[in-house]
Tab-separated table of C-alpha atoms in Angstrom:
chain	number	residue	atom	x	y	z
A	1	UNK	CA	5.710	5.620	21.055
A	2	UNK	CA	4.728	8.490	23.167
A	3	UNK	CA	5.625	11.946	22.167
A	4	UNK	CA	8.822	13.506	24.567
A	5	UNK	CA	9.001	16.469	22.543
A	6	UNK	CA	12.390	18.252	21.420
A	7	UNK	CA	12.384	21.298	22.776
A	8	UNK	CA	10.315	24.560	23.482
A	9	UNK	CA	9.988	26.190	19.653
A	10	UNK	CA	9.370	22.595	18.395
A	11	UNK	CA	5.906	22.138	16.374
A	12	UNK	CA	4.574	18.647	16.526
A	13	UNK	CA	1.906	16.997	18.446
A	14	UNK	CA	0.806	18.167	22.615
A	15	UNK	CA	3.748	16.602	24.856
A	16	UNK	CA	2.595	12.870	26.172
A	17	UNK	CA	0.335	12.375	22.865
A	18	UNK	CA	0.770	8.497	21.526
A	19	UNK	CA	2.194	9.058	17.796
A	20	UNK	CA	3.254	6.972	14.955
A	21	UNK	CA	5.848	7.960	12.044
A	22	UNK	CA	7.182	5.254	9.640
A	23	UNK	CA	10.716	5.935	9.805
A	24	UNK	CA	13.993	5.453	7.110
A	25	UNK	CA	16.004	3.670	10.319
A	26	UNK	CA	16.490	3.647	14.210
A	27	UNK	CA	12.979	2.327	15.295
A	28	UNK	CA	14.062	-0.850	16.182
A	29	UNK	CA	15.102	0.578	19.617
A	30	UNK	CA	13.254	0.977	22.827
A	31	UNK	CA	13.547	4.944	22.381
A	32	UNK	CA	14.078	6.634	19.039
A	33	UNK	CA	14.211	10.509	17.403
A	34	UNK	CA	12.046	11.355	14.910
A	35	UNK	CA	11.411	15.011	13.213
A	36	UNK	CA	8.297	16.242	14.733
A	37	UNK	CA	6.590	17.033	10.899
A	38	UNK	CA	6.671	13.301	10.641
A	39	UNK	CA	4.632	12.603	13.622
A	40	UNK	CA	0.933	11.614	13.014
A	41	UNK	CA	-1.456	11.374	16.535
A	42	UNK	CA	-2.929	7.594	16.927
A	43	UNK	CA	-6.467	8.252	17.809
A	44	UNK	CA	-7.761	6.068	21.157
A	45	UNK	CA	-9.706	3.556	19.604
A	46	UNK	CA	-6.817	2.250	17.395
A	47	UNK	CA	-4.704	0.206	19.020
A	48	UNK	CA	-1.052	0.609	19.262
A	49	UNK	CA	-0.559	-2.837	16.916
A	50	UNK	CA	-3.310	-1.879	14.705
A	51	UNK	CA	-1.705	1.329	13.961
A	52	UNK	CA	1.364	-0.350	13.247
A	53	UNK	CA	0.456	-2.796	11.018
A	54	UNK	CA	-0.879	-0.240	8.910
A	55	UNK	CA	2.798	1.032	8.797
A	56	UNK	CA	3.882	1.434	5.003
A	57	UNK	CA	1.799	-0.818	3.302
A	58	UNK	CA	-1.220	1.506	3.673
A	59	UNK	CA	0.399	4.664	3.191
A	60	UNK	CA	2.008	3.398	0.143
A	61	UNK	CA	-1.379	1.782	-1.196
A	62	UNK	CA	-3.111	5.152	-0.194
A	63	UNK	CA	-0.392	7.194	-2.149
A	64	UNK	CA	-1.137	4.921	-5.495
A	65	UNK	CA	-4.244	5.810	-5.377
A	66	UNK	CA	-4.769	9.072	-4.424
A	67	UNK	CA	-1.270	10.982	-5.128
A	68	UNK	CA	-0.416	9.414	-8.051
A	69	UNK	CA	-3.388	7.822	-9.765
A	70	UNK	CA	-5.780	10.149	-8.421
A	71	UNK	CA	-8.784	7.852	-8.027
A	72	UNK	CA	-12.363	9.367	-8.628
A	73	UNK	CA	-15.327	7.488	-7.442
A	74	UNK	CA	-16.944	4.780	-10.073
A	75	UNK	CA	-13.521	4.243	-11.750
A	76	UNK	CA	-12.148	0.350	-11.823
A	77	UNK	CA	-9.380	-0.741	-10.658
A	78	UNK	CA	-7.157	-3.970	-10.816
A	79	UNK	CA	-5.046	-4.545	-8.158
A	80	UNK	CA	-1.922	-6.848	-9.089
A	81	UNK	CA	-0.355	-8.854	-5.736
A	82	UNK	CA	-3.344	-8.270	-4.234
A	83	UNK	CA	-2.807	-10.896	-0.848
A	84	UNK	CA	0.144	-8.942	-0.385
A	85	UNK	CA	0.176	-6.330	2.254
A	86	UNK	CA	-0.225	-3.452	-0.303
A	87	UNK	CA	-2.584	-5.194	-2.245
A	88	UNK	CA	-4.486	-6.056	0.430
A	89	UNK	CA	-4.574	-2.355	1.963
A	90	UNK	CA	-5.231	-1.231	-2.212
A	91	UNK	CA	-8.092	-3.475	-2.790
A	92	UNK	CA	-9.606	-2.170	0.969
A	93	UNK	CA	-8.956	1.489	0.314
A	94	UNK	CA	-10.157	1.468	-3.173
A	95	UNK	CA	-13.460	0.001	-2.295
A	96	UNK	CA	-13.858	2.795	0.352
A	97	UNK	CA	-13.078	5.244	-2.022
A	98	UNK	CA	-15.871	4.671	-4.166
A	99	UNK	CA	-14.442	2.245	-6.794
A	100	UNK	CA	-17.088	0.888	-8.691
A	101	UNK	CA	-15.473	-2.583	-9.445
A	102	UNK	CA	-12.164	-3.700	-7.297
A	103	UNK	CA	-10.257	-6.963	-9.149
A	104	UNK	CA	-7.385	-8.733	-7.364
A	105	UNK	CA	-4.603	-10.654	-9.012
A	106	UNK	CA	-2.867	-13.018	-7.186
A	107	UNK	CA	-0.682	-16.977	-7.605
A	108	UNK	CA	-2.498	-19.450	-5.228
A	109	UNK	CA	-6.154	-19.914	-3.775
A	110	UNK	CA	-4.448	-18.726	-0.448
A	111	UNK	CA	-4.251	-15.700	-1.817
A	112	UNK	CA	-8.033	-15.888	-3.661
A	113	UNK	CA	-9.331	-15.793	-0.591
A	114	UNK	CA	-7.647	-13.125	0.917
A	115	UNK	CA	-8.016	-10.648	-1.717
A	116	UNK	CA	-12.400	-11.582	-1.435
A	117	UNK	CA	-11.849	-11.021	2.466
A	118	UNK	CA	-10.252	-7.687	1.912
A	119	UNK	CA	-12.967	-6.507	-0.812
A	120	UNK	CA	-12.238	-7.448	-4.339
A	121	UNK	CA	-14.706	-7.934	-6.400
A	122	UNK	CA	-13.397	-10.525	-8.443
A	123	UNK	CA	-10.111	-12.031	-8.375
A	124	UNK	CA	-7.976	-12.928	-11.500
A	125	UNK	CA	-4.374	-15.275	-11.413
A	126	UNK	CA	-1.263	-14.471	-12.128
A	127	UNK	CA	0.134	-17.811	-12.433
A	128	UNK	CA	-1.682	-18.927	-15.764
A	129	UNK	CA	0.621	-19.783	-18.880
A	130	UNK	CA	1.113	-16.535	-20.703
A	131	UNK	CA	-0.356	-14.042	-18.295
A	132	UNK	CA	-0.026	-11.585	-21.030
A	133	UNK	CA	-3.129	-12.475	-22.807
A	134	UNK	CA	-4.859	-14.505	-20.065
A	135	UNK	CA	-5.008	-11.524	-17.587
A	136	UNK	CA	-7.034	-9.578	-20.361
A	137	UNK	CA	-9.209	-12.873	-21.124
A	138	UNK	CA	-10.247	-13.311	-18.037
A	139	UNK	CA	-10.839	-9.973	-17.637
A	140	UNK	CA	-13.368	-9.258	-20.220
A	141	UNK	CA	-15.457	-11.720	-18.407
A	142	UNK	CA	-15.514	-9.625	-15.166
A	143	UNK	CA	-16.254	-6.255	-16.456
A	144	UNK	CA	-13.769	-5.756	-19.320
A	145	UNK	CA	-10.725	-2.871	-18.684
A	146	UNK	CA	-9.400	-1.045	-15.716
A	147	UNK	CA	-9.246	2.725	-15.206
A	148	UNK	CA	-6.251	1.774	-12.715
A	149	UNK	CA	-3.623	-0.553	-11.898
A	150	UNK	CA	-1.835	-0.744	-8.599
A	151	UNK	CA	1.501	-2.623	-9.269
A	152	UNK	CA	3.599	-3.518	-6.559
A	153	UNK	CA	5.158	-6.990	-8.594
A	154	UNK	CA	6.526	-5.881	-11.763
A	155	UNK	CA	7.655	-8.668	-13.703
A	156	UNK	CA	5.726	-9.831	-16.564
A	157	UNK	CA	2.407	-8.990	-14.696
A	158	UNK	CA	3.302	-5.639	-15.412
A	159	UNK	CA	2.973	-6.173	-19.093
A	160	UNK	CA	-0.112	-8.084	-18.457
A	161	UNK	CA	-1.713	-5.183	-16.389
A	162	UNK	CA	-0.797	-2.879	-19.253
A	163	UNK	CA	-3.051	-4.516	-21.662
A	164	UNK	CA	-5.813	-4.452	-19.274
A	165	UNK	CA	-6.155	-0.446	-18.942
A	166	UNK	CA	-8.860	1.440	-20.715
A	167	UNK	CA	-8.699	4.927	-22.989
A	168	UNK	CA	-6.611	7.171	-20.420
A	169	UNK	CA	-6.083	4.837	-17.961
A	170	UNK	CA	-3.138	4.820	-15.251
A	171	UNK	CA	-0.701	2.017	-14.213
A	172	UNK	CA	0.748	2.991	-10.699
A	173	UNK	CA	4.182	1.209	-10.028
A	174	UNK	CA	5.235	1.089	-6.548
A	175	UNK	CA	7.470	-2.291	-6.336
A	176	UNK	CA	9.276	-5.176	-8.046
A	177	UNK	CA	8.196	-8.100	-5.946
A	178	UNK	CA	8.224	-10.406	-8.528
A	179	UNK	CA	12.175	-9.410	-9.221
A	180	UNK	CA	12.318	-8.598	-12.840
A	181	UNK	CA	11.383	-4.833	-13.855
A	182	UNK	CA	9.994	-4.469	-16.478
A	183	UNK	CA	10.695	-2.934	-19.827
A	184	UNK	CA	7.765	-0.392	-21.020
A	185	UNK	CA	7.144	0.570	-24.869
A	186	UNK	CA	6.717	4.032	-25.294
A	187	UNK	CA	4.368	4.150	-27.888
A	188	UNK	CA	2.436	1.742	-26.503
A	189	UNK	CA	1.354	4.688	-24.130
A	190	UNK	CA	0.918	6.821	-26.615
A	191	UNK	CA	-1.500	4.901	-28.835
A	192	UNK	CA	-4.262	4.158	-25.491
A	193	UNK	CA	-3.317	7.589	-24.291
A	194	UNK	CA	-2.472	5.779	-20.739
A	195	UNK	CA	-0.182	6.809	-18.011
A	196	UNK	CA	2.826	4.458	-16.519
A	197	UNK	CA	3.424	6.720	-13.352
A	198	UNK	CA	5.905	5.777	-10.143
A	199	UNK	CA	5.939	6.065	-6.739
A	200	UNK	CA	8.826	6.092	-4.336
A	201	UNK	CA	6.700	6.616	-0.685
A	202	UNK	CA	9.541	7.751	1.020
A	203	UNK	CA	10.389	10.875	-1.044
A	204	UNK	CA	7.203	12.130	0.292
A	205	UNK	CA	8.048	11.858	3.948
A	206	UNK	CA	11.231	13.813	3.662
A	207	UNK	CA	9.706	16.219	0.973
A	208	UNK	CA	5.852	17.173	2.270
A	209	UNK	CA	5.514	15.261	5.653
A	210	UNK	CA	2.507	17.234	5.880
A	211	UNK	CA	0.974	15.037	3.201
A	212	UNK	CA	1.810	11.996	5.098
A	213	UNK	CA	0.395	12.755	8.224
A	214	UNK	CA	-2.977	14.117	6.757
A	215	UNK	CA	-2.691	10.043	5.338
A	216	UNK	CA	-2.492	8.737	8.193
A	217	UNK	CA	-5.685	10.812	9.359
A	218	UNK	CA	-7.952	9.141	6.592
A	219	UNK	CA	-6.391	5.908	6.975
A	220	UNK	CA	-7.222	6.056	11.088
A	221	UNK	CA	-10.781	6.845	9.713
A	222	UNK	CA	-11.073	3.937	7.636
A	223	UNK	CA	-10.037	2.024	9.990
A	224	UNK	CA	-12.355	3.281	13.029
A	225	UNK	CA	-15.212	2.922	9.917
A	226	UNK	CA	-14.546	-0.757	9.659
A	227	UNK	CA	-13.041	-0.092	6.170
A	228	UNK	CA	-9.522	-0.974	6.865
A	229	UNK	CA	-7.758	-3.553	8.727
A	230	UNK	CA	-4.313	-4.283	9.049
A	231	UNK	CA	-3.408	-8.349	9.096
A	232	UNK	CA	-0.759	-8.973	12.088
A	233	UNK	CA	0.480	-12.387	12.190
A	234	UNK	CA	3.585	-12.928	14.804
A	235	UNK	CA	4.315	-9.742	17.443
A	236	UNK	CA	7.965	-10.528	19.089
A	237	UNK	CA	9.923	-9.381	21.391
A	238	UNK	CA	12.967	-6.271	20.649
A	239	UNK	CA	15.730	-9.133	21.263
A	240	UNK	CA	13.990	-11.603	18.613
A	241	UNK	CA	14.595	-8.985	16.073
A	242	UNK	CA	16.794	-10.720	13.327
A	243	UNK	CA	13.966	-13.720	13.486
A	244	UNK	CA	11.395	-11.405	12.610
A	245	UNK	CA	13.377	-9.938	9.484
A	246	UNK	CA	13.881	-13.445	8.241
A	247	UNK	CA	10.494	-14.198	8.200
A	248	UNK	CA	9.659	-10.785	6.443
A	249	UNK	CA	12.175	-12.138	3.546
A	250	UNK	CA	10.181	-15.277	3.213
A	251	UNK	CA	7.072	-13.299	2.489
A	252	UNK	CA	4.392	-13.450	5.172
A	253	UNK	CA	1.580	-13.830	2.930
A	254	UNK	CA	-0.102	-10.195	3.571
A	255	UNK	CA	0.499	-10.860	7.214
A	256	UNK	CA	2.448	-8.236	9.193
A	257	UNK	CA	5.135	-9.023	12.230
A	258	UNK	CA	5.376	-6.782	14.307
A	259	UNK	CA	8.145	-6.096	17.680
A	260	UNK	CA	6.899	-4.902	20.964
A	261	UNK	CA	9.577	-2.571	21.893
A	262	UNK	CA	8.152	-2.239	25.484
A	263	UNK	CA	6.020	-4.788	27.594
């Protein structure tokens, strides 16, 4: 959308500038209202689709790993549901953050090969018998444990992942898409000394906006680098709407749909 501006004292980007905010509700509309704090500039050479299909799956990857986990460069990191869109956008933004060794966990080949395209290192499955201890085995034959997990499935992978973290290591949780949350022990934390920390993106929009728009600043970078590349499957049309949220329940295997609100 293109900034209109809300009135004279209002601080936000220069009148006509092309913007992008992720909001709550209301963008599915050929004009919406959004706080000006929220707005983040779209540089030229990112297209208008590109910068949407970054959207929330690359702030929220970029938030894991920053915000919460606080990533330094050489440290390891397993991604779990990594041909998902946040896994995909993890295992991309970890690798240009320095990560010394990037591991992807995913169910089918499909999704193999989409975590390799994206940057992973290796790439473990999820959908072995008993994940719990075959996660870890297969593991140790890539490198051995994780400084950081980025867990956007929960379920038993969650457990799994848990296992796999070295001394003082962090496990980031920012979804359930495998639909069971999991139950944490306490002193299992205590005796690695590792962290189990959450992240609810959306807190941070209506708390420090600030912080999201500087994100979207190094995520337009990585992308102009090369670094970072959103996957865009179907773009439709405002009035095909409800068939684009169906698909998005079905799961659109790290692909993002997108609606053109204006031709």
């Amino acid at each position: 959308h293109e900034f209109s501006g809300l009135g004279p004292d209002t601080e936000g980007p220069p009148i006509g500038t092309r913007v992008i905010a992720a909001m709550e509700r209301g963008a599915f509309a050929e004009r919406a209202l959004a706080t000006a704090a929220v707005l983040a500039p779209v540089p030229e050479h990112v297209s208008s689709l590109d910068a949407a299909g970054l959207g929330l799956a690359a702030q929220t990857a970029w938030f894991a790993l920053t915000v919460r986990a606080r990533i330094e460069a050489g440290e390891s990191v397993l991604v779990l549901g990594a041909s998902g869109a946040v896994g995909l956008a993890a295992v991309a933004i970890a690798r240009a953050l320095g990560a010394a060794r990037v591991i992807g966990a995913v169910r089918t080949d499909t999704g193999a090969q989409l975590a390799r395209e994206a940057g992973a290192h290796a790439v473990l499955r999820l959908d072995r018998p008993a994940v719990r201890d075959t996660l870890r085995d297969e593991l140790s034959a890539c490198g051995g444990p994780v400084d950081l997990v980025v867990d956007p499935i929960g379920g038993d992978a969650t457990s799994a992942a848990l296992r796999c973290l070295a001394w003082s290591g962090r496990l980031v949780i920012v979804g359930f898409a495998a639909g069971d949350i999991p139950h944490i022990r306490a002193n299992y934390l205590l005796l690695k000394n590792i962290a189990v920390l959450g992240l609810q993106w959306s807190d941070y929009r209506e708390r420090t906006p600030e912080r999201v728009v500087s994100a979207w600043r190094f995520l337009f970078r990585l992308y102009e680098s090369g670094a970072l590349a959103p996957r865009i499957g179907r773009v439709l049309p405002l009035a095909q709407t409800s068939e684009a949220l169906v698909g998005l329940a079905a799961g659109g295997g790290g692909e993002r749909t997108l609606l053109r609100i204006m031709e």
